Amino acid sequence: MRYDIAIIGTGPAGISAAINTKLRNKNIIVFGSQKVSTKVSKAPKVNDYLGLPGLDGISLKNQFIEHIKTLNIEVTEEKVSNVYAMGDYFALIADNKPYEATTVILATGVEFTNPLKGEKEFYGKGVGYCIACDAPLFEELNVAVIGHNKKAEHEIKFISDLAQNLYYIPMYDEEVNLDKKIQIIKDKPIEIQGDGLVNKLILKNTELEVDGVFIVKDSVSPERLVPGIEIKDGHIKVDQNMSTSIEGCFAAGDIVGKPYQYIKGAGEGAIAAYSVIEFLNK
Ligand code: FAD
């Protein structure tokens, strides 16, 4: 099945894009979280969102959820790892499954964590982000998984029967529930080292001899998500219609630049929605 529009992200930008495209009867798929966005739910008090002064983040999130429910918009709780421009459509991979859409709206927000030292240098040389995709490359090898969210505990299962020694470094406070054969290391990753290929992960208090390091984060950097997309000053470059450098691909919210604000994201999501509809109607 080919969707008219794939919307990636369920923060204010993605939700606004979803509402505005669904209201115009487009066939959409929305990837993200049923809980909207941690950047919404974590806000202690929101004083600058039009018409809803003084709301806390959880209440704002609940308002967003109620709004999409009224339009029967469903959220596909899967992480998109790749978006490929195929000419007249886009091929997407989410949780290792393929999807197709005529257009795409990117609304994945920004990530505040800096890459680890060595992370970029060893990407594809032992550093990976998709365990399900790359696990077979590490059969009988030593692997560390740095998990930034609970979902990483699910993903690590793709490699638990393949790796020789498997280490899990949780970057969150919640309890970790994993098979006993996976060694849980509560420490701070500092640097990935190697000699052409990864051979070591340096942590604050220890070092691990590993052949691979998987980093499971909430988001994927825009350059990795959409190969070839134009980036300016660390954000996706868009014009005033929220069009990116790739025809049929639009972007909105924090991912396209500052100020990082709910209202800006929601506004840009609406512009992206109108631009996509115009594009589809051509
Ligand atoms: P986000 O809200 O970051 O949403 C991104 C979405 O994309 C998430 O749903 C995520 O799960 C999803 N996603 C990411 N990658 C993928 C992928 N590969 N596949 C599928 N889904 C993906 N702004 C204000 O205006 N007022 C405030 O009071 C305010 N307070 C804040 C308080 C805190 C603690 C924080 C952290 C931020 C605050 N902000 C505030 C800023 C605001 O949160 C952001 O500007 C806003 O959330 C950006 O919206 P967005 O839709 O661009 O992205």
Short mmCIF file of C-alpha atoms and ligand atoms in Angstrom, two decimals:
data_model
loop_
_atom_site.label_atom_id
_atom_site.label_comp_id
_atom_site.label_asym_id
_atom_site.label_seq_id
_atom_site.Cartn_x
_atom_site.Cartn_y
_atom_site.Cartn_z
CA MET A 1 0.00 0.00 0.00
CA ARG A 2 1.28 3.45 -0.88
CA TYR A 3 0.26 6.31 1.44
CA ASP A 4 -0.19 9.87 0.17
CA ILE A 5 1.90 11.21 3.03
CA ALA A 6 4.23 9.69 5.61
CA ILE A 7 4.60 11.97 8.63
CA ILE A 8 7.60 11.16 10.80
CA GLY A 9 7.33 12.54 14.33
CA THR A 10 4.48 13.17 16.78
CA GLY A 11 5.61 16.38 18.46
CA PRO A 12 3.66 19.61 17.80
CA ALA A 13 5.01 19.79 14.22
CA GLY A 14 4.09 16.22 13.25
CA ILE A 15 0.71 16.30 15.01
CA SER A 16 -0.20 19.60 13.36
CA ALA A 17 0.83 18.20 9.95
CA ALA A 18 -1.26 15.09 10.63
CA ILE A 19 -4.36 17.09 11.62
CA ASN A 20 -4.12 19.42 8.64
CA THR A 21 -3.62 16.64 6.09
CA LYS A 22 -6.26 14.34 7.61
CA LEU A 23 -8.80 17.20 7.59
CA ARG A 24 -8.26 17.26 3.81
CA ASN A 25 -8.89 13.54 3.52
CA LYS A 26 -5.37 12.50 2.70
CA ASN A 27 -4.28 8.93 3.25
CA ILE A 28 -1.58 9.37 5.87
CA ILE A 29 0.67 7.26 8.07
CA VAL A 30 2.10 8.88 11.20
CA PHE A 31 5.21 7.42 12.83
CA GLY A 32 6.14 8.37 16.37
CA SER A 33 4.85 7.83 19.87
CA GLN A 34 1.37 7.32 21.31
CA LYS A 35 2.64 9.57 24.11
CA VAL A 36 3.30 12.37 21.58
CA SER A 37 6.78 13.69 22.51
CA THR A 38 8.82 13.67 25.71
CA LYS A 39 9.63 17.31 24.97
CA VAL A 40 5.97 18.11 25.41
CA SER A 41 5.20 15.96 28.46
CA LYS A 42 8.33 17.08 30.33
CA ALA A 43 7.54 20.81 30.25
CA PRO A 44 6.76 21.95 33.81
CA LYS A 45 4.60 24.87 32.68
CA VAL A 46 3.81 26.24 29.23
CA ASN A 47 3.02 29.93 29.14
CA ASP A 48 3.58 30.72 25.48
CA TYR A 49 1.17 28.42 23.61
CA LEU A 50 -1.66 30.40 22.09
CA GLY A 51 -4.94 30.06 23.95
CA LEU A 52 -3.69 27.58 26.56
CA PRO A 53 -1.67 29.63 29.08
CA GLY A 54 -0.29 27.97 32.19
CA LEU A 55 -0.88 24.41 31.10
CA ASP A 56 1.69 21.82 32.18
CA GLY A 57 3.30 19.62 29.53
CA ILE A 58 1.26 16.52 30.39
CA SER A 59 -2.02 18.41 29.99
CA LEU A 60 -0.84 19.85 26.67
CA LYS A 61 0.14 16.35 25.51
CA ASN A 62 -3.32 15.09 26.52
CA GLN A 63 -4.96 17.90 24.52
CA PHE A 64 -2.94 16.85 21.45
CA ILE A 65 -3.96 13.21 21.94
CA GLU A 66 -7.64 14.16 22.28
CA HIS A 67 -7.41 16.25 19.11
CA ILE A 68 -5.99 13.45 16.96
CA LYS A 69 -8.48 10.98 18.42
CA THR A 70 -11.37 13.14 17.20
CA LEU A 71 -10.01 12.72 13.66
CA ASN A 72 -9.28 9.00 14.04
CA ILE A 73 -5.59 9.57 13.41
CA GLU A 74 -3.58 6.55 14.46
CA VAL A 75 0.05 6.67 15.47
CA THR A 76 2.32 3.88 14.24
CA GLU A 77 4.69 3.40 17.15
CA GLU A 78 7.77 2.55 15.11
CA LYS A 79 11.09 4.29 14.61
CA VAL A 80 11.89 5.23 11.03
CA SER A 81 15.54 4.49 10.33
CA ASN A 82 15.72 5.37 6.63
CA VAL A 83 13.84 7.38 4.03
CA TYR A 84 14.92 6.83 0.43
CA ALA A 85 13.82 9.09 -2.42
CA MET A 86 12.86 6.72 -5.26
CA GLY A 87 11.85 9.30 -7.87
CA ASP A 88 8.06 9.54 -7.71
CA TYR A 89 7.70 8.04 -4.22
CA PHE A 90 9.61 7.41 -1.00
CA ALA A 91 10.61 4.06 0.48
CA LEU A 92 10.77 4.07 4.26
CA ILE A 93 12.14 1.53 6.72
CA ALA A 94 10.57 1.55 10.18
CA ASP A 95 11.47 -1.09 12.78
CA ASN A 96 12.91 -3.10 9.89
CA LYS A 97 9.62 -3.04 7.92
CA PRO A 98 9.18 -1.39 4.51
CA TYR A 99 6.60 1.33 3.79
CA GLU A 100 5.88 3.51 0.75
CA ALA A 101 4.53 7.05 0.51
CA THR A 102 4.24 9.58 -2.31
CA THR A 103 5.44 12.40 -0.02
CA VAL A 104 7.12 12.74 3.36
CA ILE A 105 6.96 15.29 6.17
CA LEU A 106 9.94 15.11 8.51
CA ALA A 107 9.13 16.33 12.04
CA THR A 108 11.57 14.39 14.19
CA GLY A 109 12.76 17.28 16.36
CA VAL A 110 16.34 17.80 17.44
CA GLU A 111 18.57 15.84 19.70
CA PHE A 112 20.49 17.61 22.43
CA THR A 113 23.00 14.85 23.15
CA ASN A 114 26.32 15.28 21.38
CA PRO A 115 27.79 12.28 19.59
CA LEU A 116 30.39 10.33 21.53
CA LYS A 117 34.01 10.89 20.63
CA GLY A 118 34.72 8.43 17.80
CA GLU A 119 31.02 7.80 17.06
CA LYS A 120 30.99 9.55 13.69
CA GLU A 121 34.47 8.31 12.73
CA PHE A 122 33.53 4.65 13.29
CA TYR A 123 29.99 4.76 11.89
CA GLY A 124 29.77 1.75 9.57
CA LYS A 125 33.09 0.46 10.95
CA GLY A 126 31.65 -1.09 14.09
CA VAL A 127 29.31 1.69 15.17
CA GLY A 128 25.68 1.14 14.23
CA TYR A 129 22.22 2.41 15.12
CA CYS A 130 19.94 -0.39 13.90
CA ILE A 131 20.52 -3.66 15.78
CA ALA A 132 17.89 -5.58 13.81
CA CYS A 133 19.56 -4.55 10.51
CA ASP A 134 23.22 -5.17 11.42
CA ALA A 135 23.17 -7.89 14.10
CA PRO A 136 24.34 -10.71 11.73
CA LEU A 137 27.61 -8.82 11.12
CA PHE A 138 28.55 -9.35 14.77
CA GLU A 139 28.08 -13.11 15.09
CA GLU A 140 30.46 -14.51 17.74
CA LEU A 141 31.88 -11.02 18.38
CA ASN A 142 31.82 -8.75 21.43
CA VAL A 143 29.24 -6.01 21.32
CA ALA A 144 28.15 -3.10 23.53
CA VAL A 145 24.71 -1.55 23.25
CA ILE A 146 24.18 1.96 24.61
CA GLY A 147 20.45 2.33 25.23
CA HIS A 148 18.96 5.79 25.59
CA ASN A 149 15.43 4.44 26.13
CA LYS A 150 13.55 1.33 27.29
CA LYS A 151 12.90 0.36 23.67
CA ALA A 152 16.59 -0.53 23.38
CA GLU A 153 15.89 -3.48 25.72
CA HIS A 154 13.58 -4.87 23.06
CA GLU A 155 16.04 -4.19 20.22
CA ILE A 156 18.97 -5.86 22.00
CA LYS A 157 17.13 -9.19 21.64
CA PHE A 158 18.01 -9.19 17.92
CA ILE A 159 21.66 -9.73 18.83
CA SER A 160 21.50 -11.58 22.16
CA ASP A 161 21.82 -15.04 20.56
CA LEU A 162 24.51 -13.97 18.09
CA ALA A 163 27.11 -12.02 20.03
CA GLN A 164 29.76 -13.72 22.12
CA ASN A 165 29.82 -11.15 24.93
CA LEU A 166 27.05 -8.61 25.06
CA TYR A 167 27.14 -5.51 27.27
CA TYR A 168 24.22 -3.18 27.89
CA ILE A 169 24.78 0.38 29.07
CA PRO A 170 21.46 2.00 30.05
CA MET A 171 21.39 5.80 29.83
CA TYR A 172 18.15 6.09 31.81
CA ASP A 173 17.11 5.58 35.44
CA GLU A 174 14.27 3.07 34.99
CA GLU A 175 14.81 -0.56 35.95
CA VAL A 176 16.43 -2.71 33.26
CA ASN A 177 14.88 -6.11 32.49
CA LEU A 178 17.17 -8.25 30.37
CA ASP A 179 18.27 -11.86 30.05
CA LYS A 180 21.00 -12.72 32.58
CA LYS A 181 23.55 -13.46 29.84
CA ILE A 182 23.60 -9.74 28.94
CA GLN A 183 25.97 -7.83 31.22
CA ILE A 184 24.46 -4.58 32.44
CA ILE A 185 27.02 -1.85 32.98
CA LYS A 186 25.90 1.32 34.71
CA ASP A 187 28.57 3.75 33.62
CA LYS A 188 29.02 6.74 31.35
CA PRO A 189 30.30 6.11 27.81
CA ILE A 190 33.10 8.52 26.91
CA GLU A 191 34.79 7.40 23.68
CA ILE A 192 34.75 4.76 20.96
CA GLN A 193 38.24 3.75 19.87
CA GLY A 194 39.61 1.52 17.15
CA ASP A 195 42.19 0.92 14.51
CA GLY A 196 40.23 1.15 11.27
CA LEU A 197 37.47 -0.84 12.98
CA VAL A 198 36.08 -0.43 16.50
CA ASN A 199 38.02 -2.30 19.19
CA LYS A 200 37.23 -0.48 22.43
CA LEU A 201 34.54 1.42 24.28
CA ILE A 202 35.92 3.70 26.97
CA LEU A 203 33.58 4.40 29.88
CA LYS A 204 34.16 6.70 32.84
CA ASN A 205 35.20 3.88 35.17
CA THR A 206 36.07 1.00 32.87
CA GLU A 207 36.97 -0.06 29.32
CA LEU A 208 35.31 -2.74 27.18
CA GLU A 209 37.08 -4.67 24.43
CA VAL A 210 34.36 -4.75 21.79
CA ASP A 211 34.04 -5.18 18.03
CA GLY A 212 30.82 -3.27 17.79
CA VAL A 213 28.90 -0.50 19.52
CA PHE A 214 25.19 0.02 18.87
CA ILE A 215 23.66 3.29 19.99
CA VAL A 216 19.88 3.19 20.36
CA LYS A 217 18.49 6.73 20.61
CA ASP A 218 15.02 8.25 20.31
CA SER A 219 15.93 10.02 17.10
CA VAL A 220 18.05 9.55 13.99
CA SER A 221 20.16 12.42 12.66
CA PRO A 222 18.59 13.98 9.53
CA GLU A 223 21.59 13.14 7.32
CA ARG A 224 21.31 9.47 8.24
CA LEU A 225 17.54 9.44 8.05
CA VAL A 226 17.36 10.89 4.53
CA PRO A 227 20.59 10.35 2.61
CA GLY A 228 21.49 13.32 0.41
CA ILE A 229 19.18 15.87 2.07
CA GLU A 230 20.65 19.36 2.30
CA ILE A 231 21.61 20.50 5.79
CA LYS A 232 22.35 24.07 6.85
CA ASP A 233 23.84 24.94 10.25
CA GLY A 234 22.89 21.53 11.65
CA HIS A 235 19.24 21.70 10.55
CA ILE A 236 17.37 20.55 7.45
CA LYS A 237 17.34 23.37 4.91
CA VAL A 238 13.80 24.37 3.88
CA ASP A 239 12.22 27.19 1.93
CA GLN A 240 9.21 29.18 3.15
CA ASN A 241 6.87 26.36 2.05
CA MET A 242 8.82 23.92 4.25
CA SER A 243 10.13 22.13 1.12
CA THR A 244 13.50 20.44 1.54
CA SER A 245 16.13 19.97 -1.16
CA ILE A 246 14.40 16.69 -2.15
CA GLU A 247 11.22 17.01 -4.21
CA GLY A 248 8.18 15.73 -2.31
CA CYS A 249 9.98 15.83 1.03
CA PHE A 250 8.97 18.54 3.50
CA ALA A 251 10.12 19.28 7.06
CA ALA A 252 8.82 21.22 10.06
CA GLY A 253 9.55 21.98 13.70
CA ASP A 254 12.84 21.95 15.61
CA ILE A 255 14.44 19.88 12.84
CA VAL A 256 14.45 22.94 10.53
CA GLY A 257 15.85 25.40 13.06
CA LYS A 258 15.37 27.74 15.99
CA PRO A 259 13.48 29.04 17.91
CA TYR A 260 12.64 25.69 19.46
CA GLN A 261 9.01 26.31 20.35
CA TYR A 262 5.73 24.39 20.27
CA ILE A 263 3.87 27.13 18.46
CA LYS A 264 6.51 27.45 15.75
CA GLY A 265 6.50 23.67 15.25
CA ALA A 266 2.71 23.56 15.06
CA GLY A 267 2.64 26.47 12.58
CA GLU A 268 5.30 24.94 10.37
CA GLY A 269 3.53 21.57 10.51
CA ALA A 270 0.44 23.27 9.10
CA ILE A 271 2.46 25.00 6.34
CA ALA A 272 4.11 21.69 5.43
CA ALA A 273 0.66 20.07 5.26
CA TYR A 274 -0.65 22.71 2.85
CA SER A 275 2.49 22.47 0.71
CA VAL A 276 2.23 18.68 0.53
CA ILE A 277 -1.43 18.89 -0.52
CA GLU A 278 -0.55 21.40 -3.24
CA PHE A 279 2.28 19.11 -4.37
CA LEU A 280 -0.04 16.07 -4.49
CA ASN A 281 -2.68 18.00 -6.40
CA LYS A 282 -0.25 19.04 -9.14
P1 FAD B 1 9.56 17.03 19.18
O1 FAD B 1 8.56 17.61 20.08
O2 FAD B 1 10.95 16.90 19.58
O3 FAD B 1 8.96 15.72 18.58
C1 FAD B 1 9.71 14.86 17.78
C2 FAD B 1 8.91 13.59 17.57
O4 FAD B 1 9.53 12.79 16.59
C3 FAD B 1 8.76 12.70 18.80
O5 FAD B 1 7.44 12.22 18.81
C4 FAD B 1 9.71 11.53 18.54
O6 FAD B 1 9.29 10.34 19.16
C5 FAD B 1 9.58 11.43 17.03
N1 FAD B 1 10.71 10.83 16.33
C6 FAD B 1 12.00 11.24 16.34
N2 FAD B 1 12.74 10.49 15.52
C7 FAD B 1 11.88 9.57 14.98
C8 FAD B 1 12.05 8.51 14.05
N3 FAD B 1 13.24 8.25 13.50
N4 FAD B 1 10.97 7.75 13.72
C9 FAD B 1 9.74 8.01 14.27
N5 FAD B 1 9.53 9.04 15.15
C10 FAD B 1 10.59 9.79 15.49
N6 FAD B 1 8.63 25.12 23.87
C11 FAD B 1 7.70 26.07 24.04
O7 FAD B 1 7.21 26.65 23.08
N7 FAD B 1 7.26 26.40 25.30
C12 FAD B 1 7.70 25.78 26.42
O8 FAD B 1 7.27 26.09 27.54
C13 FAD B 1 8.68 24.75 26.26
N8 FAD B 1 9.15 24.08 27.33
C14 FAD B 1 10.02 23.04 27.14
C15 FAD B 1 10.43 22.32 28.25
C16 FAD B 1 11.30 21.27 28.10
C17 FAD B 1 11.74 20.47 29.32
C18 FAD B 1 11.83 20.95 26.80
C19 FAD B 1 12.82 19.83 26.62
C20 FAD B 1 11.42 21.69 25.69
C21 FAD B 1 10.52 22.74 25.83
N9 FAD B 1 10.09 23.47 24.73
C22 FAD B 1 9.15 24.45 24.92
C23 FAD B 1 10.61 23.23 23.38
C24 FAD B 1 9.69 22.28 22.63
O9 FAD B 1 9.60 21.13 23.37
C25 FAD B 1 10.14 21.95 21.21
O10 FAD B 1 10.45 23.10 20.50
C26 FAD B 1 9.03 21.17 20.47
O11 FAD B 1 8.63 20.02 21.18
C27 FAD B 1 9.48 20.80 19.08
O12 FAD B 1 8.47 20.12 18.43
P2 FAD B 1 8.78 19.14 17.22
O13 FAD B 1 7.46 18.62 16.78
O14 FAD B 1 9.65 19.80 16.23
O15 FAD B 1 9.67 17.98 17.82
#
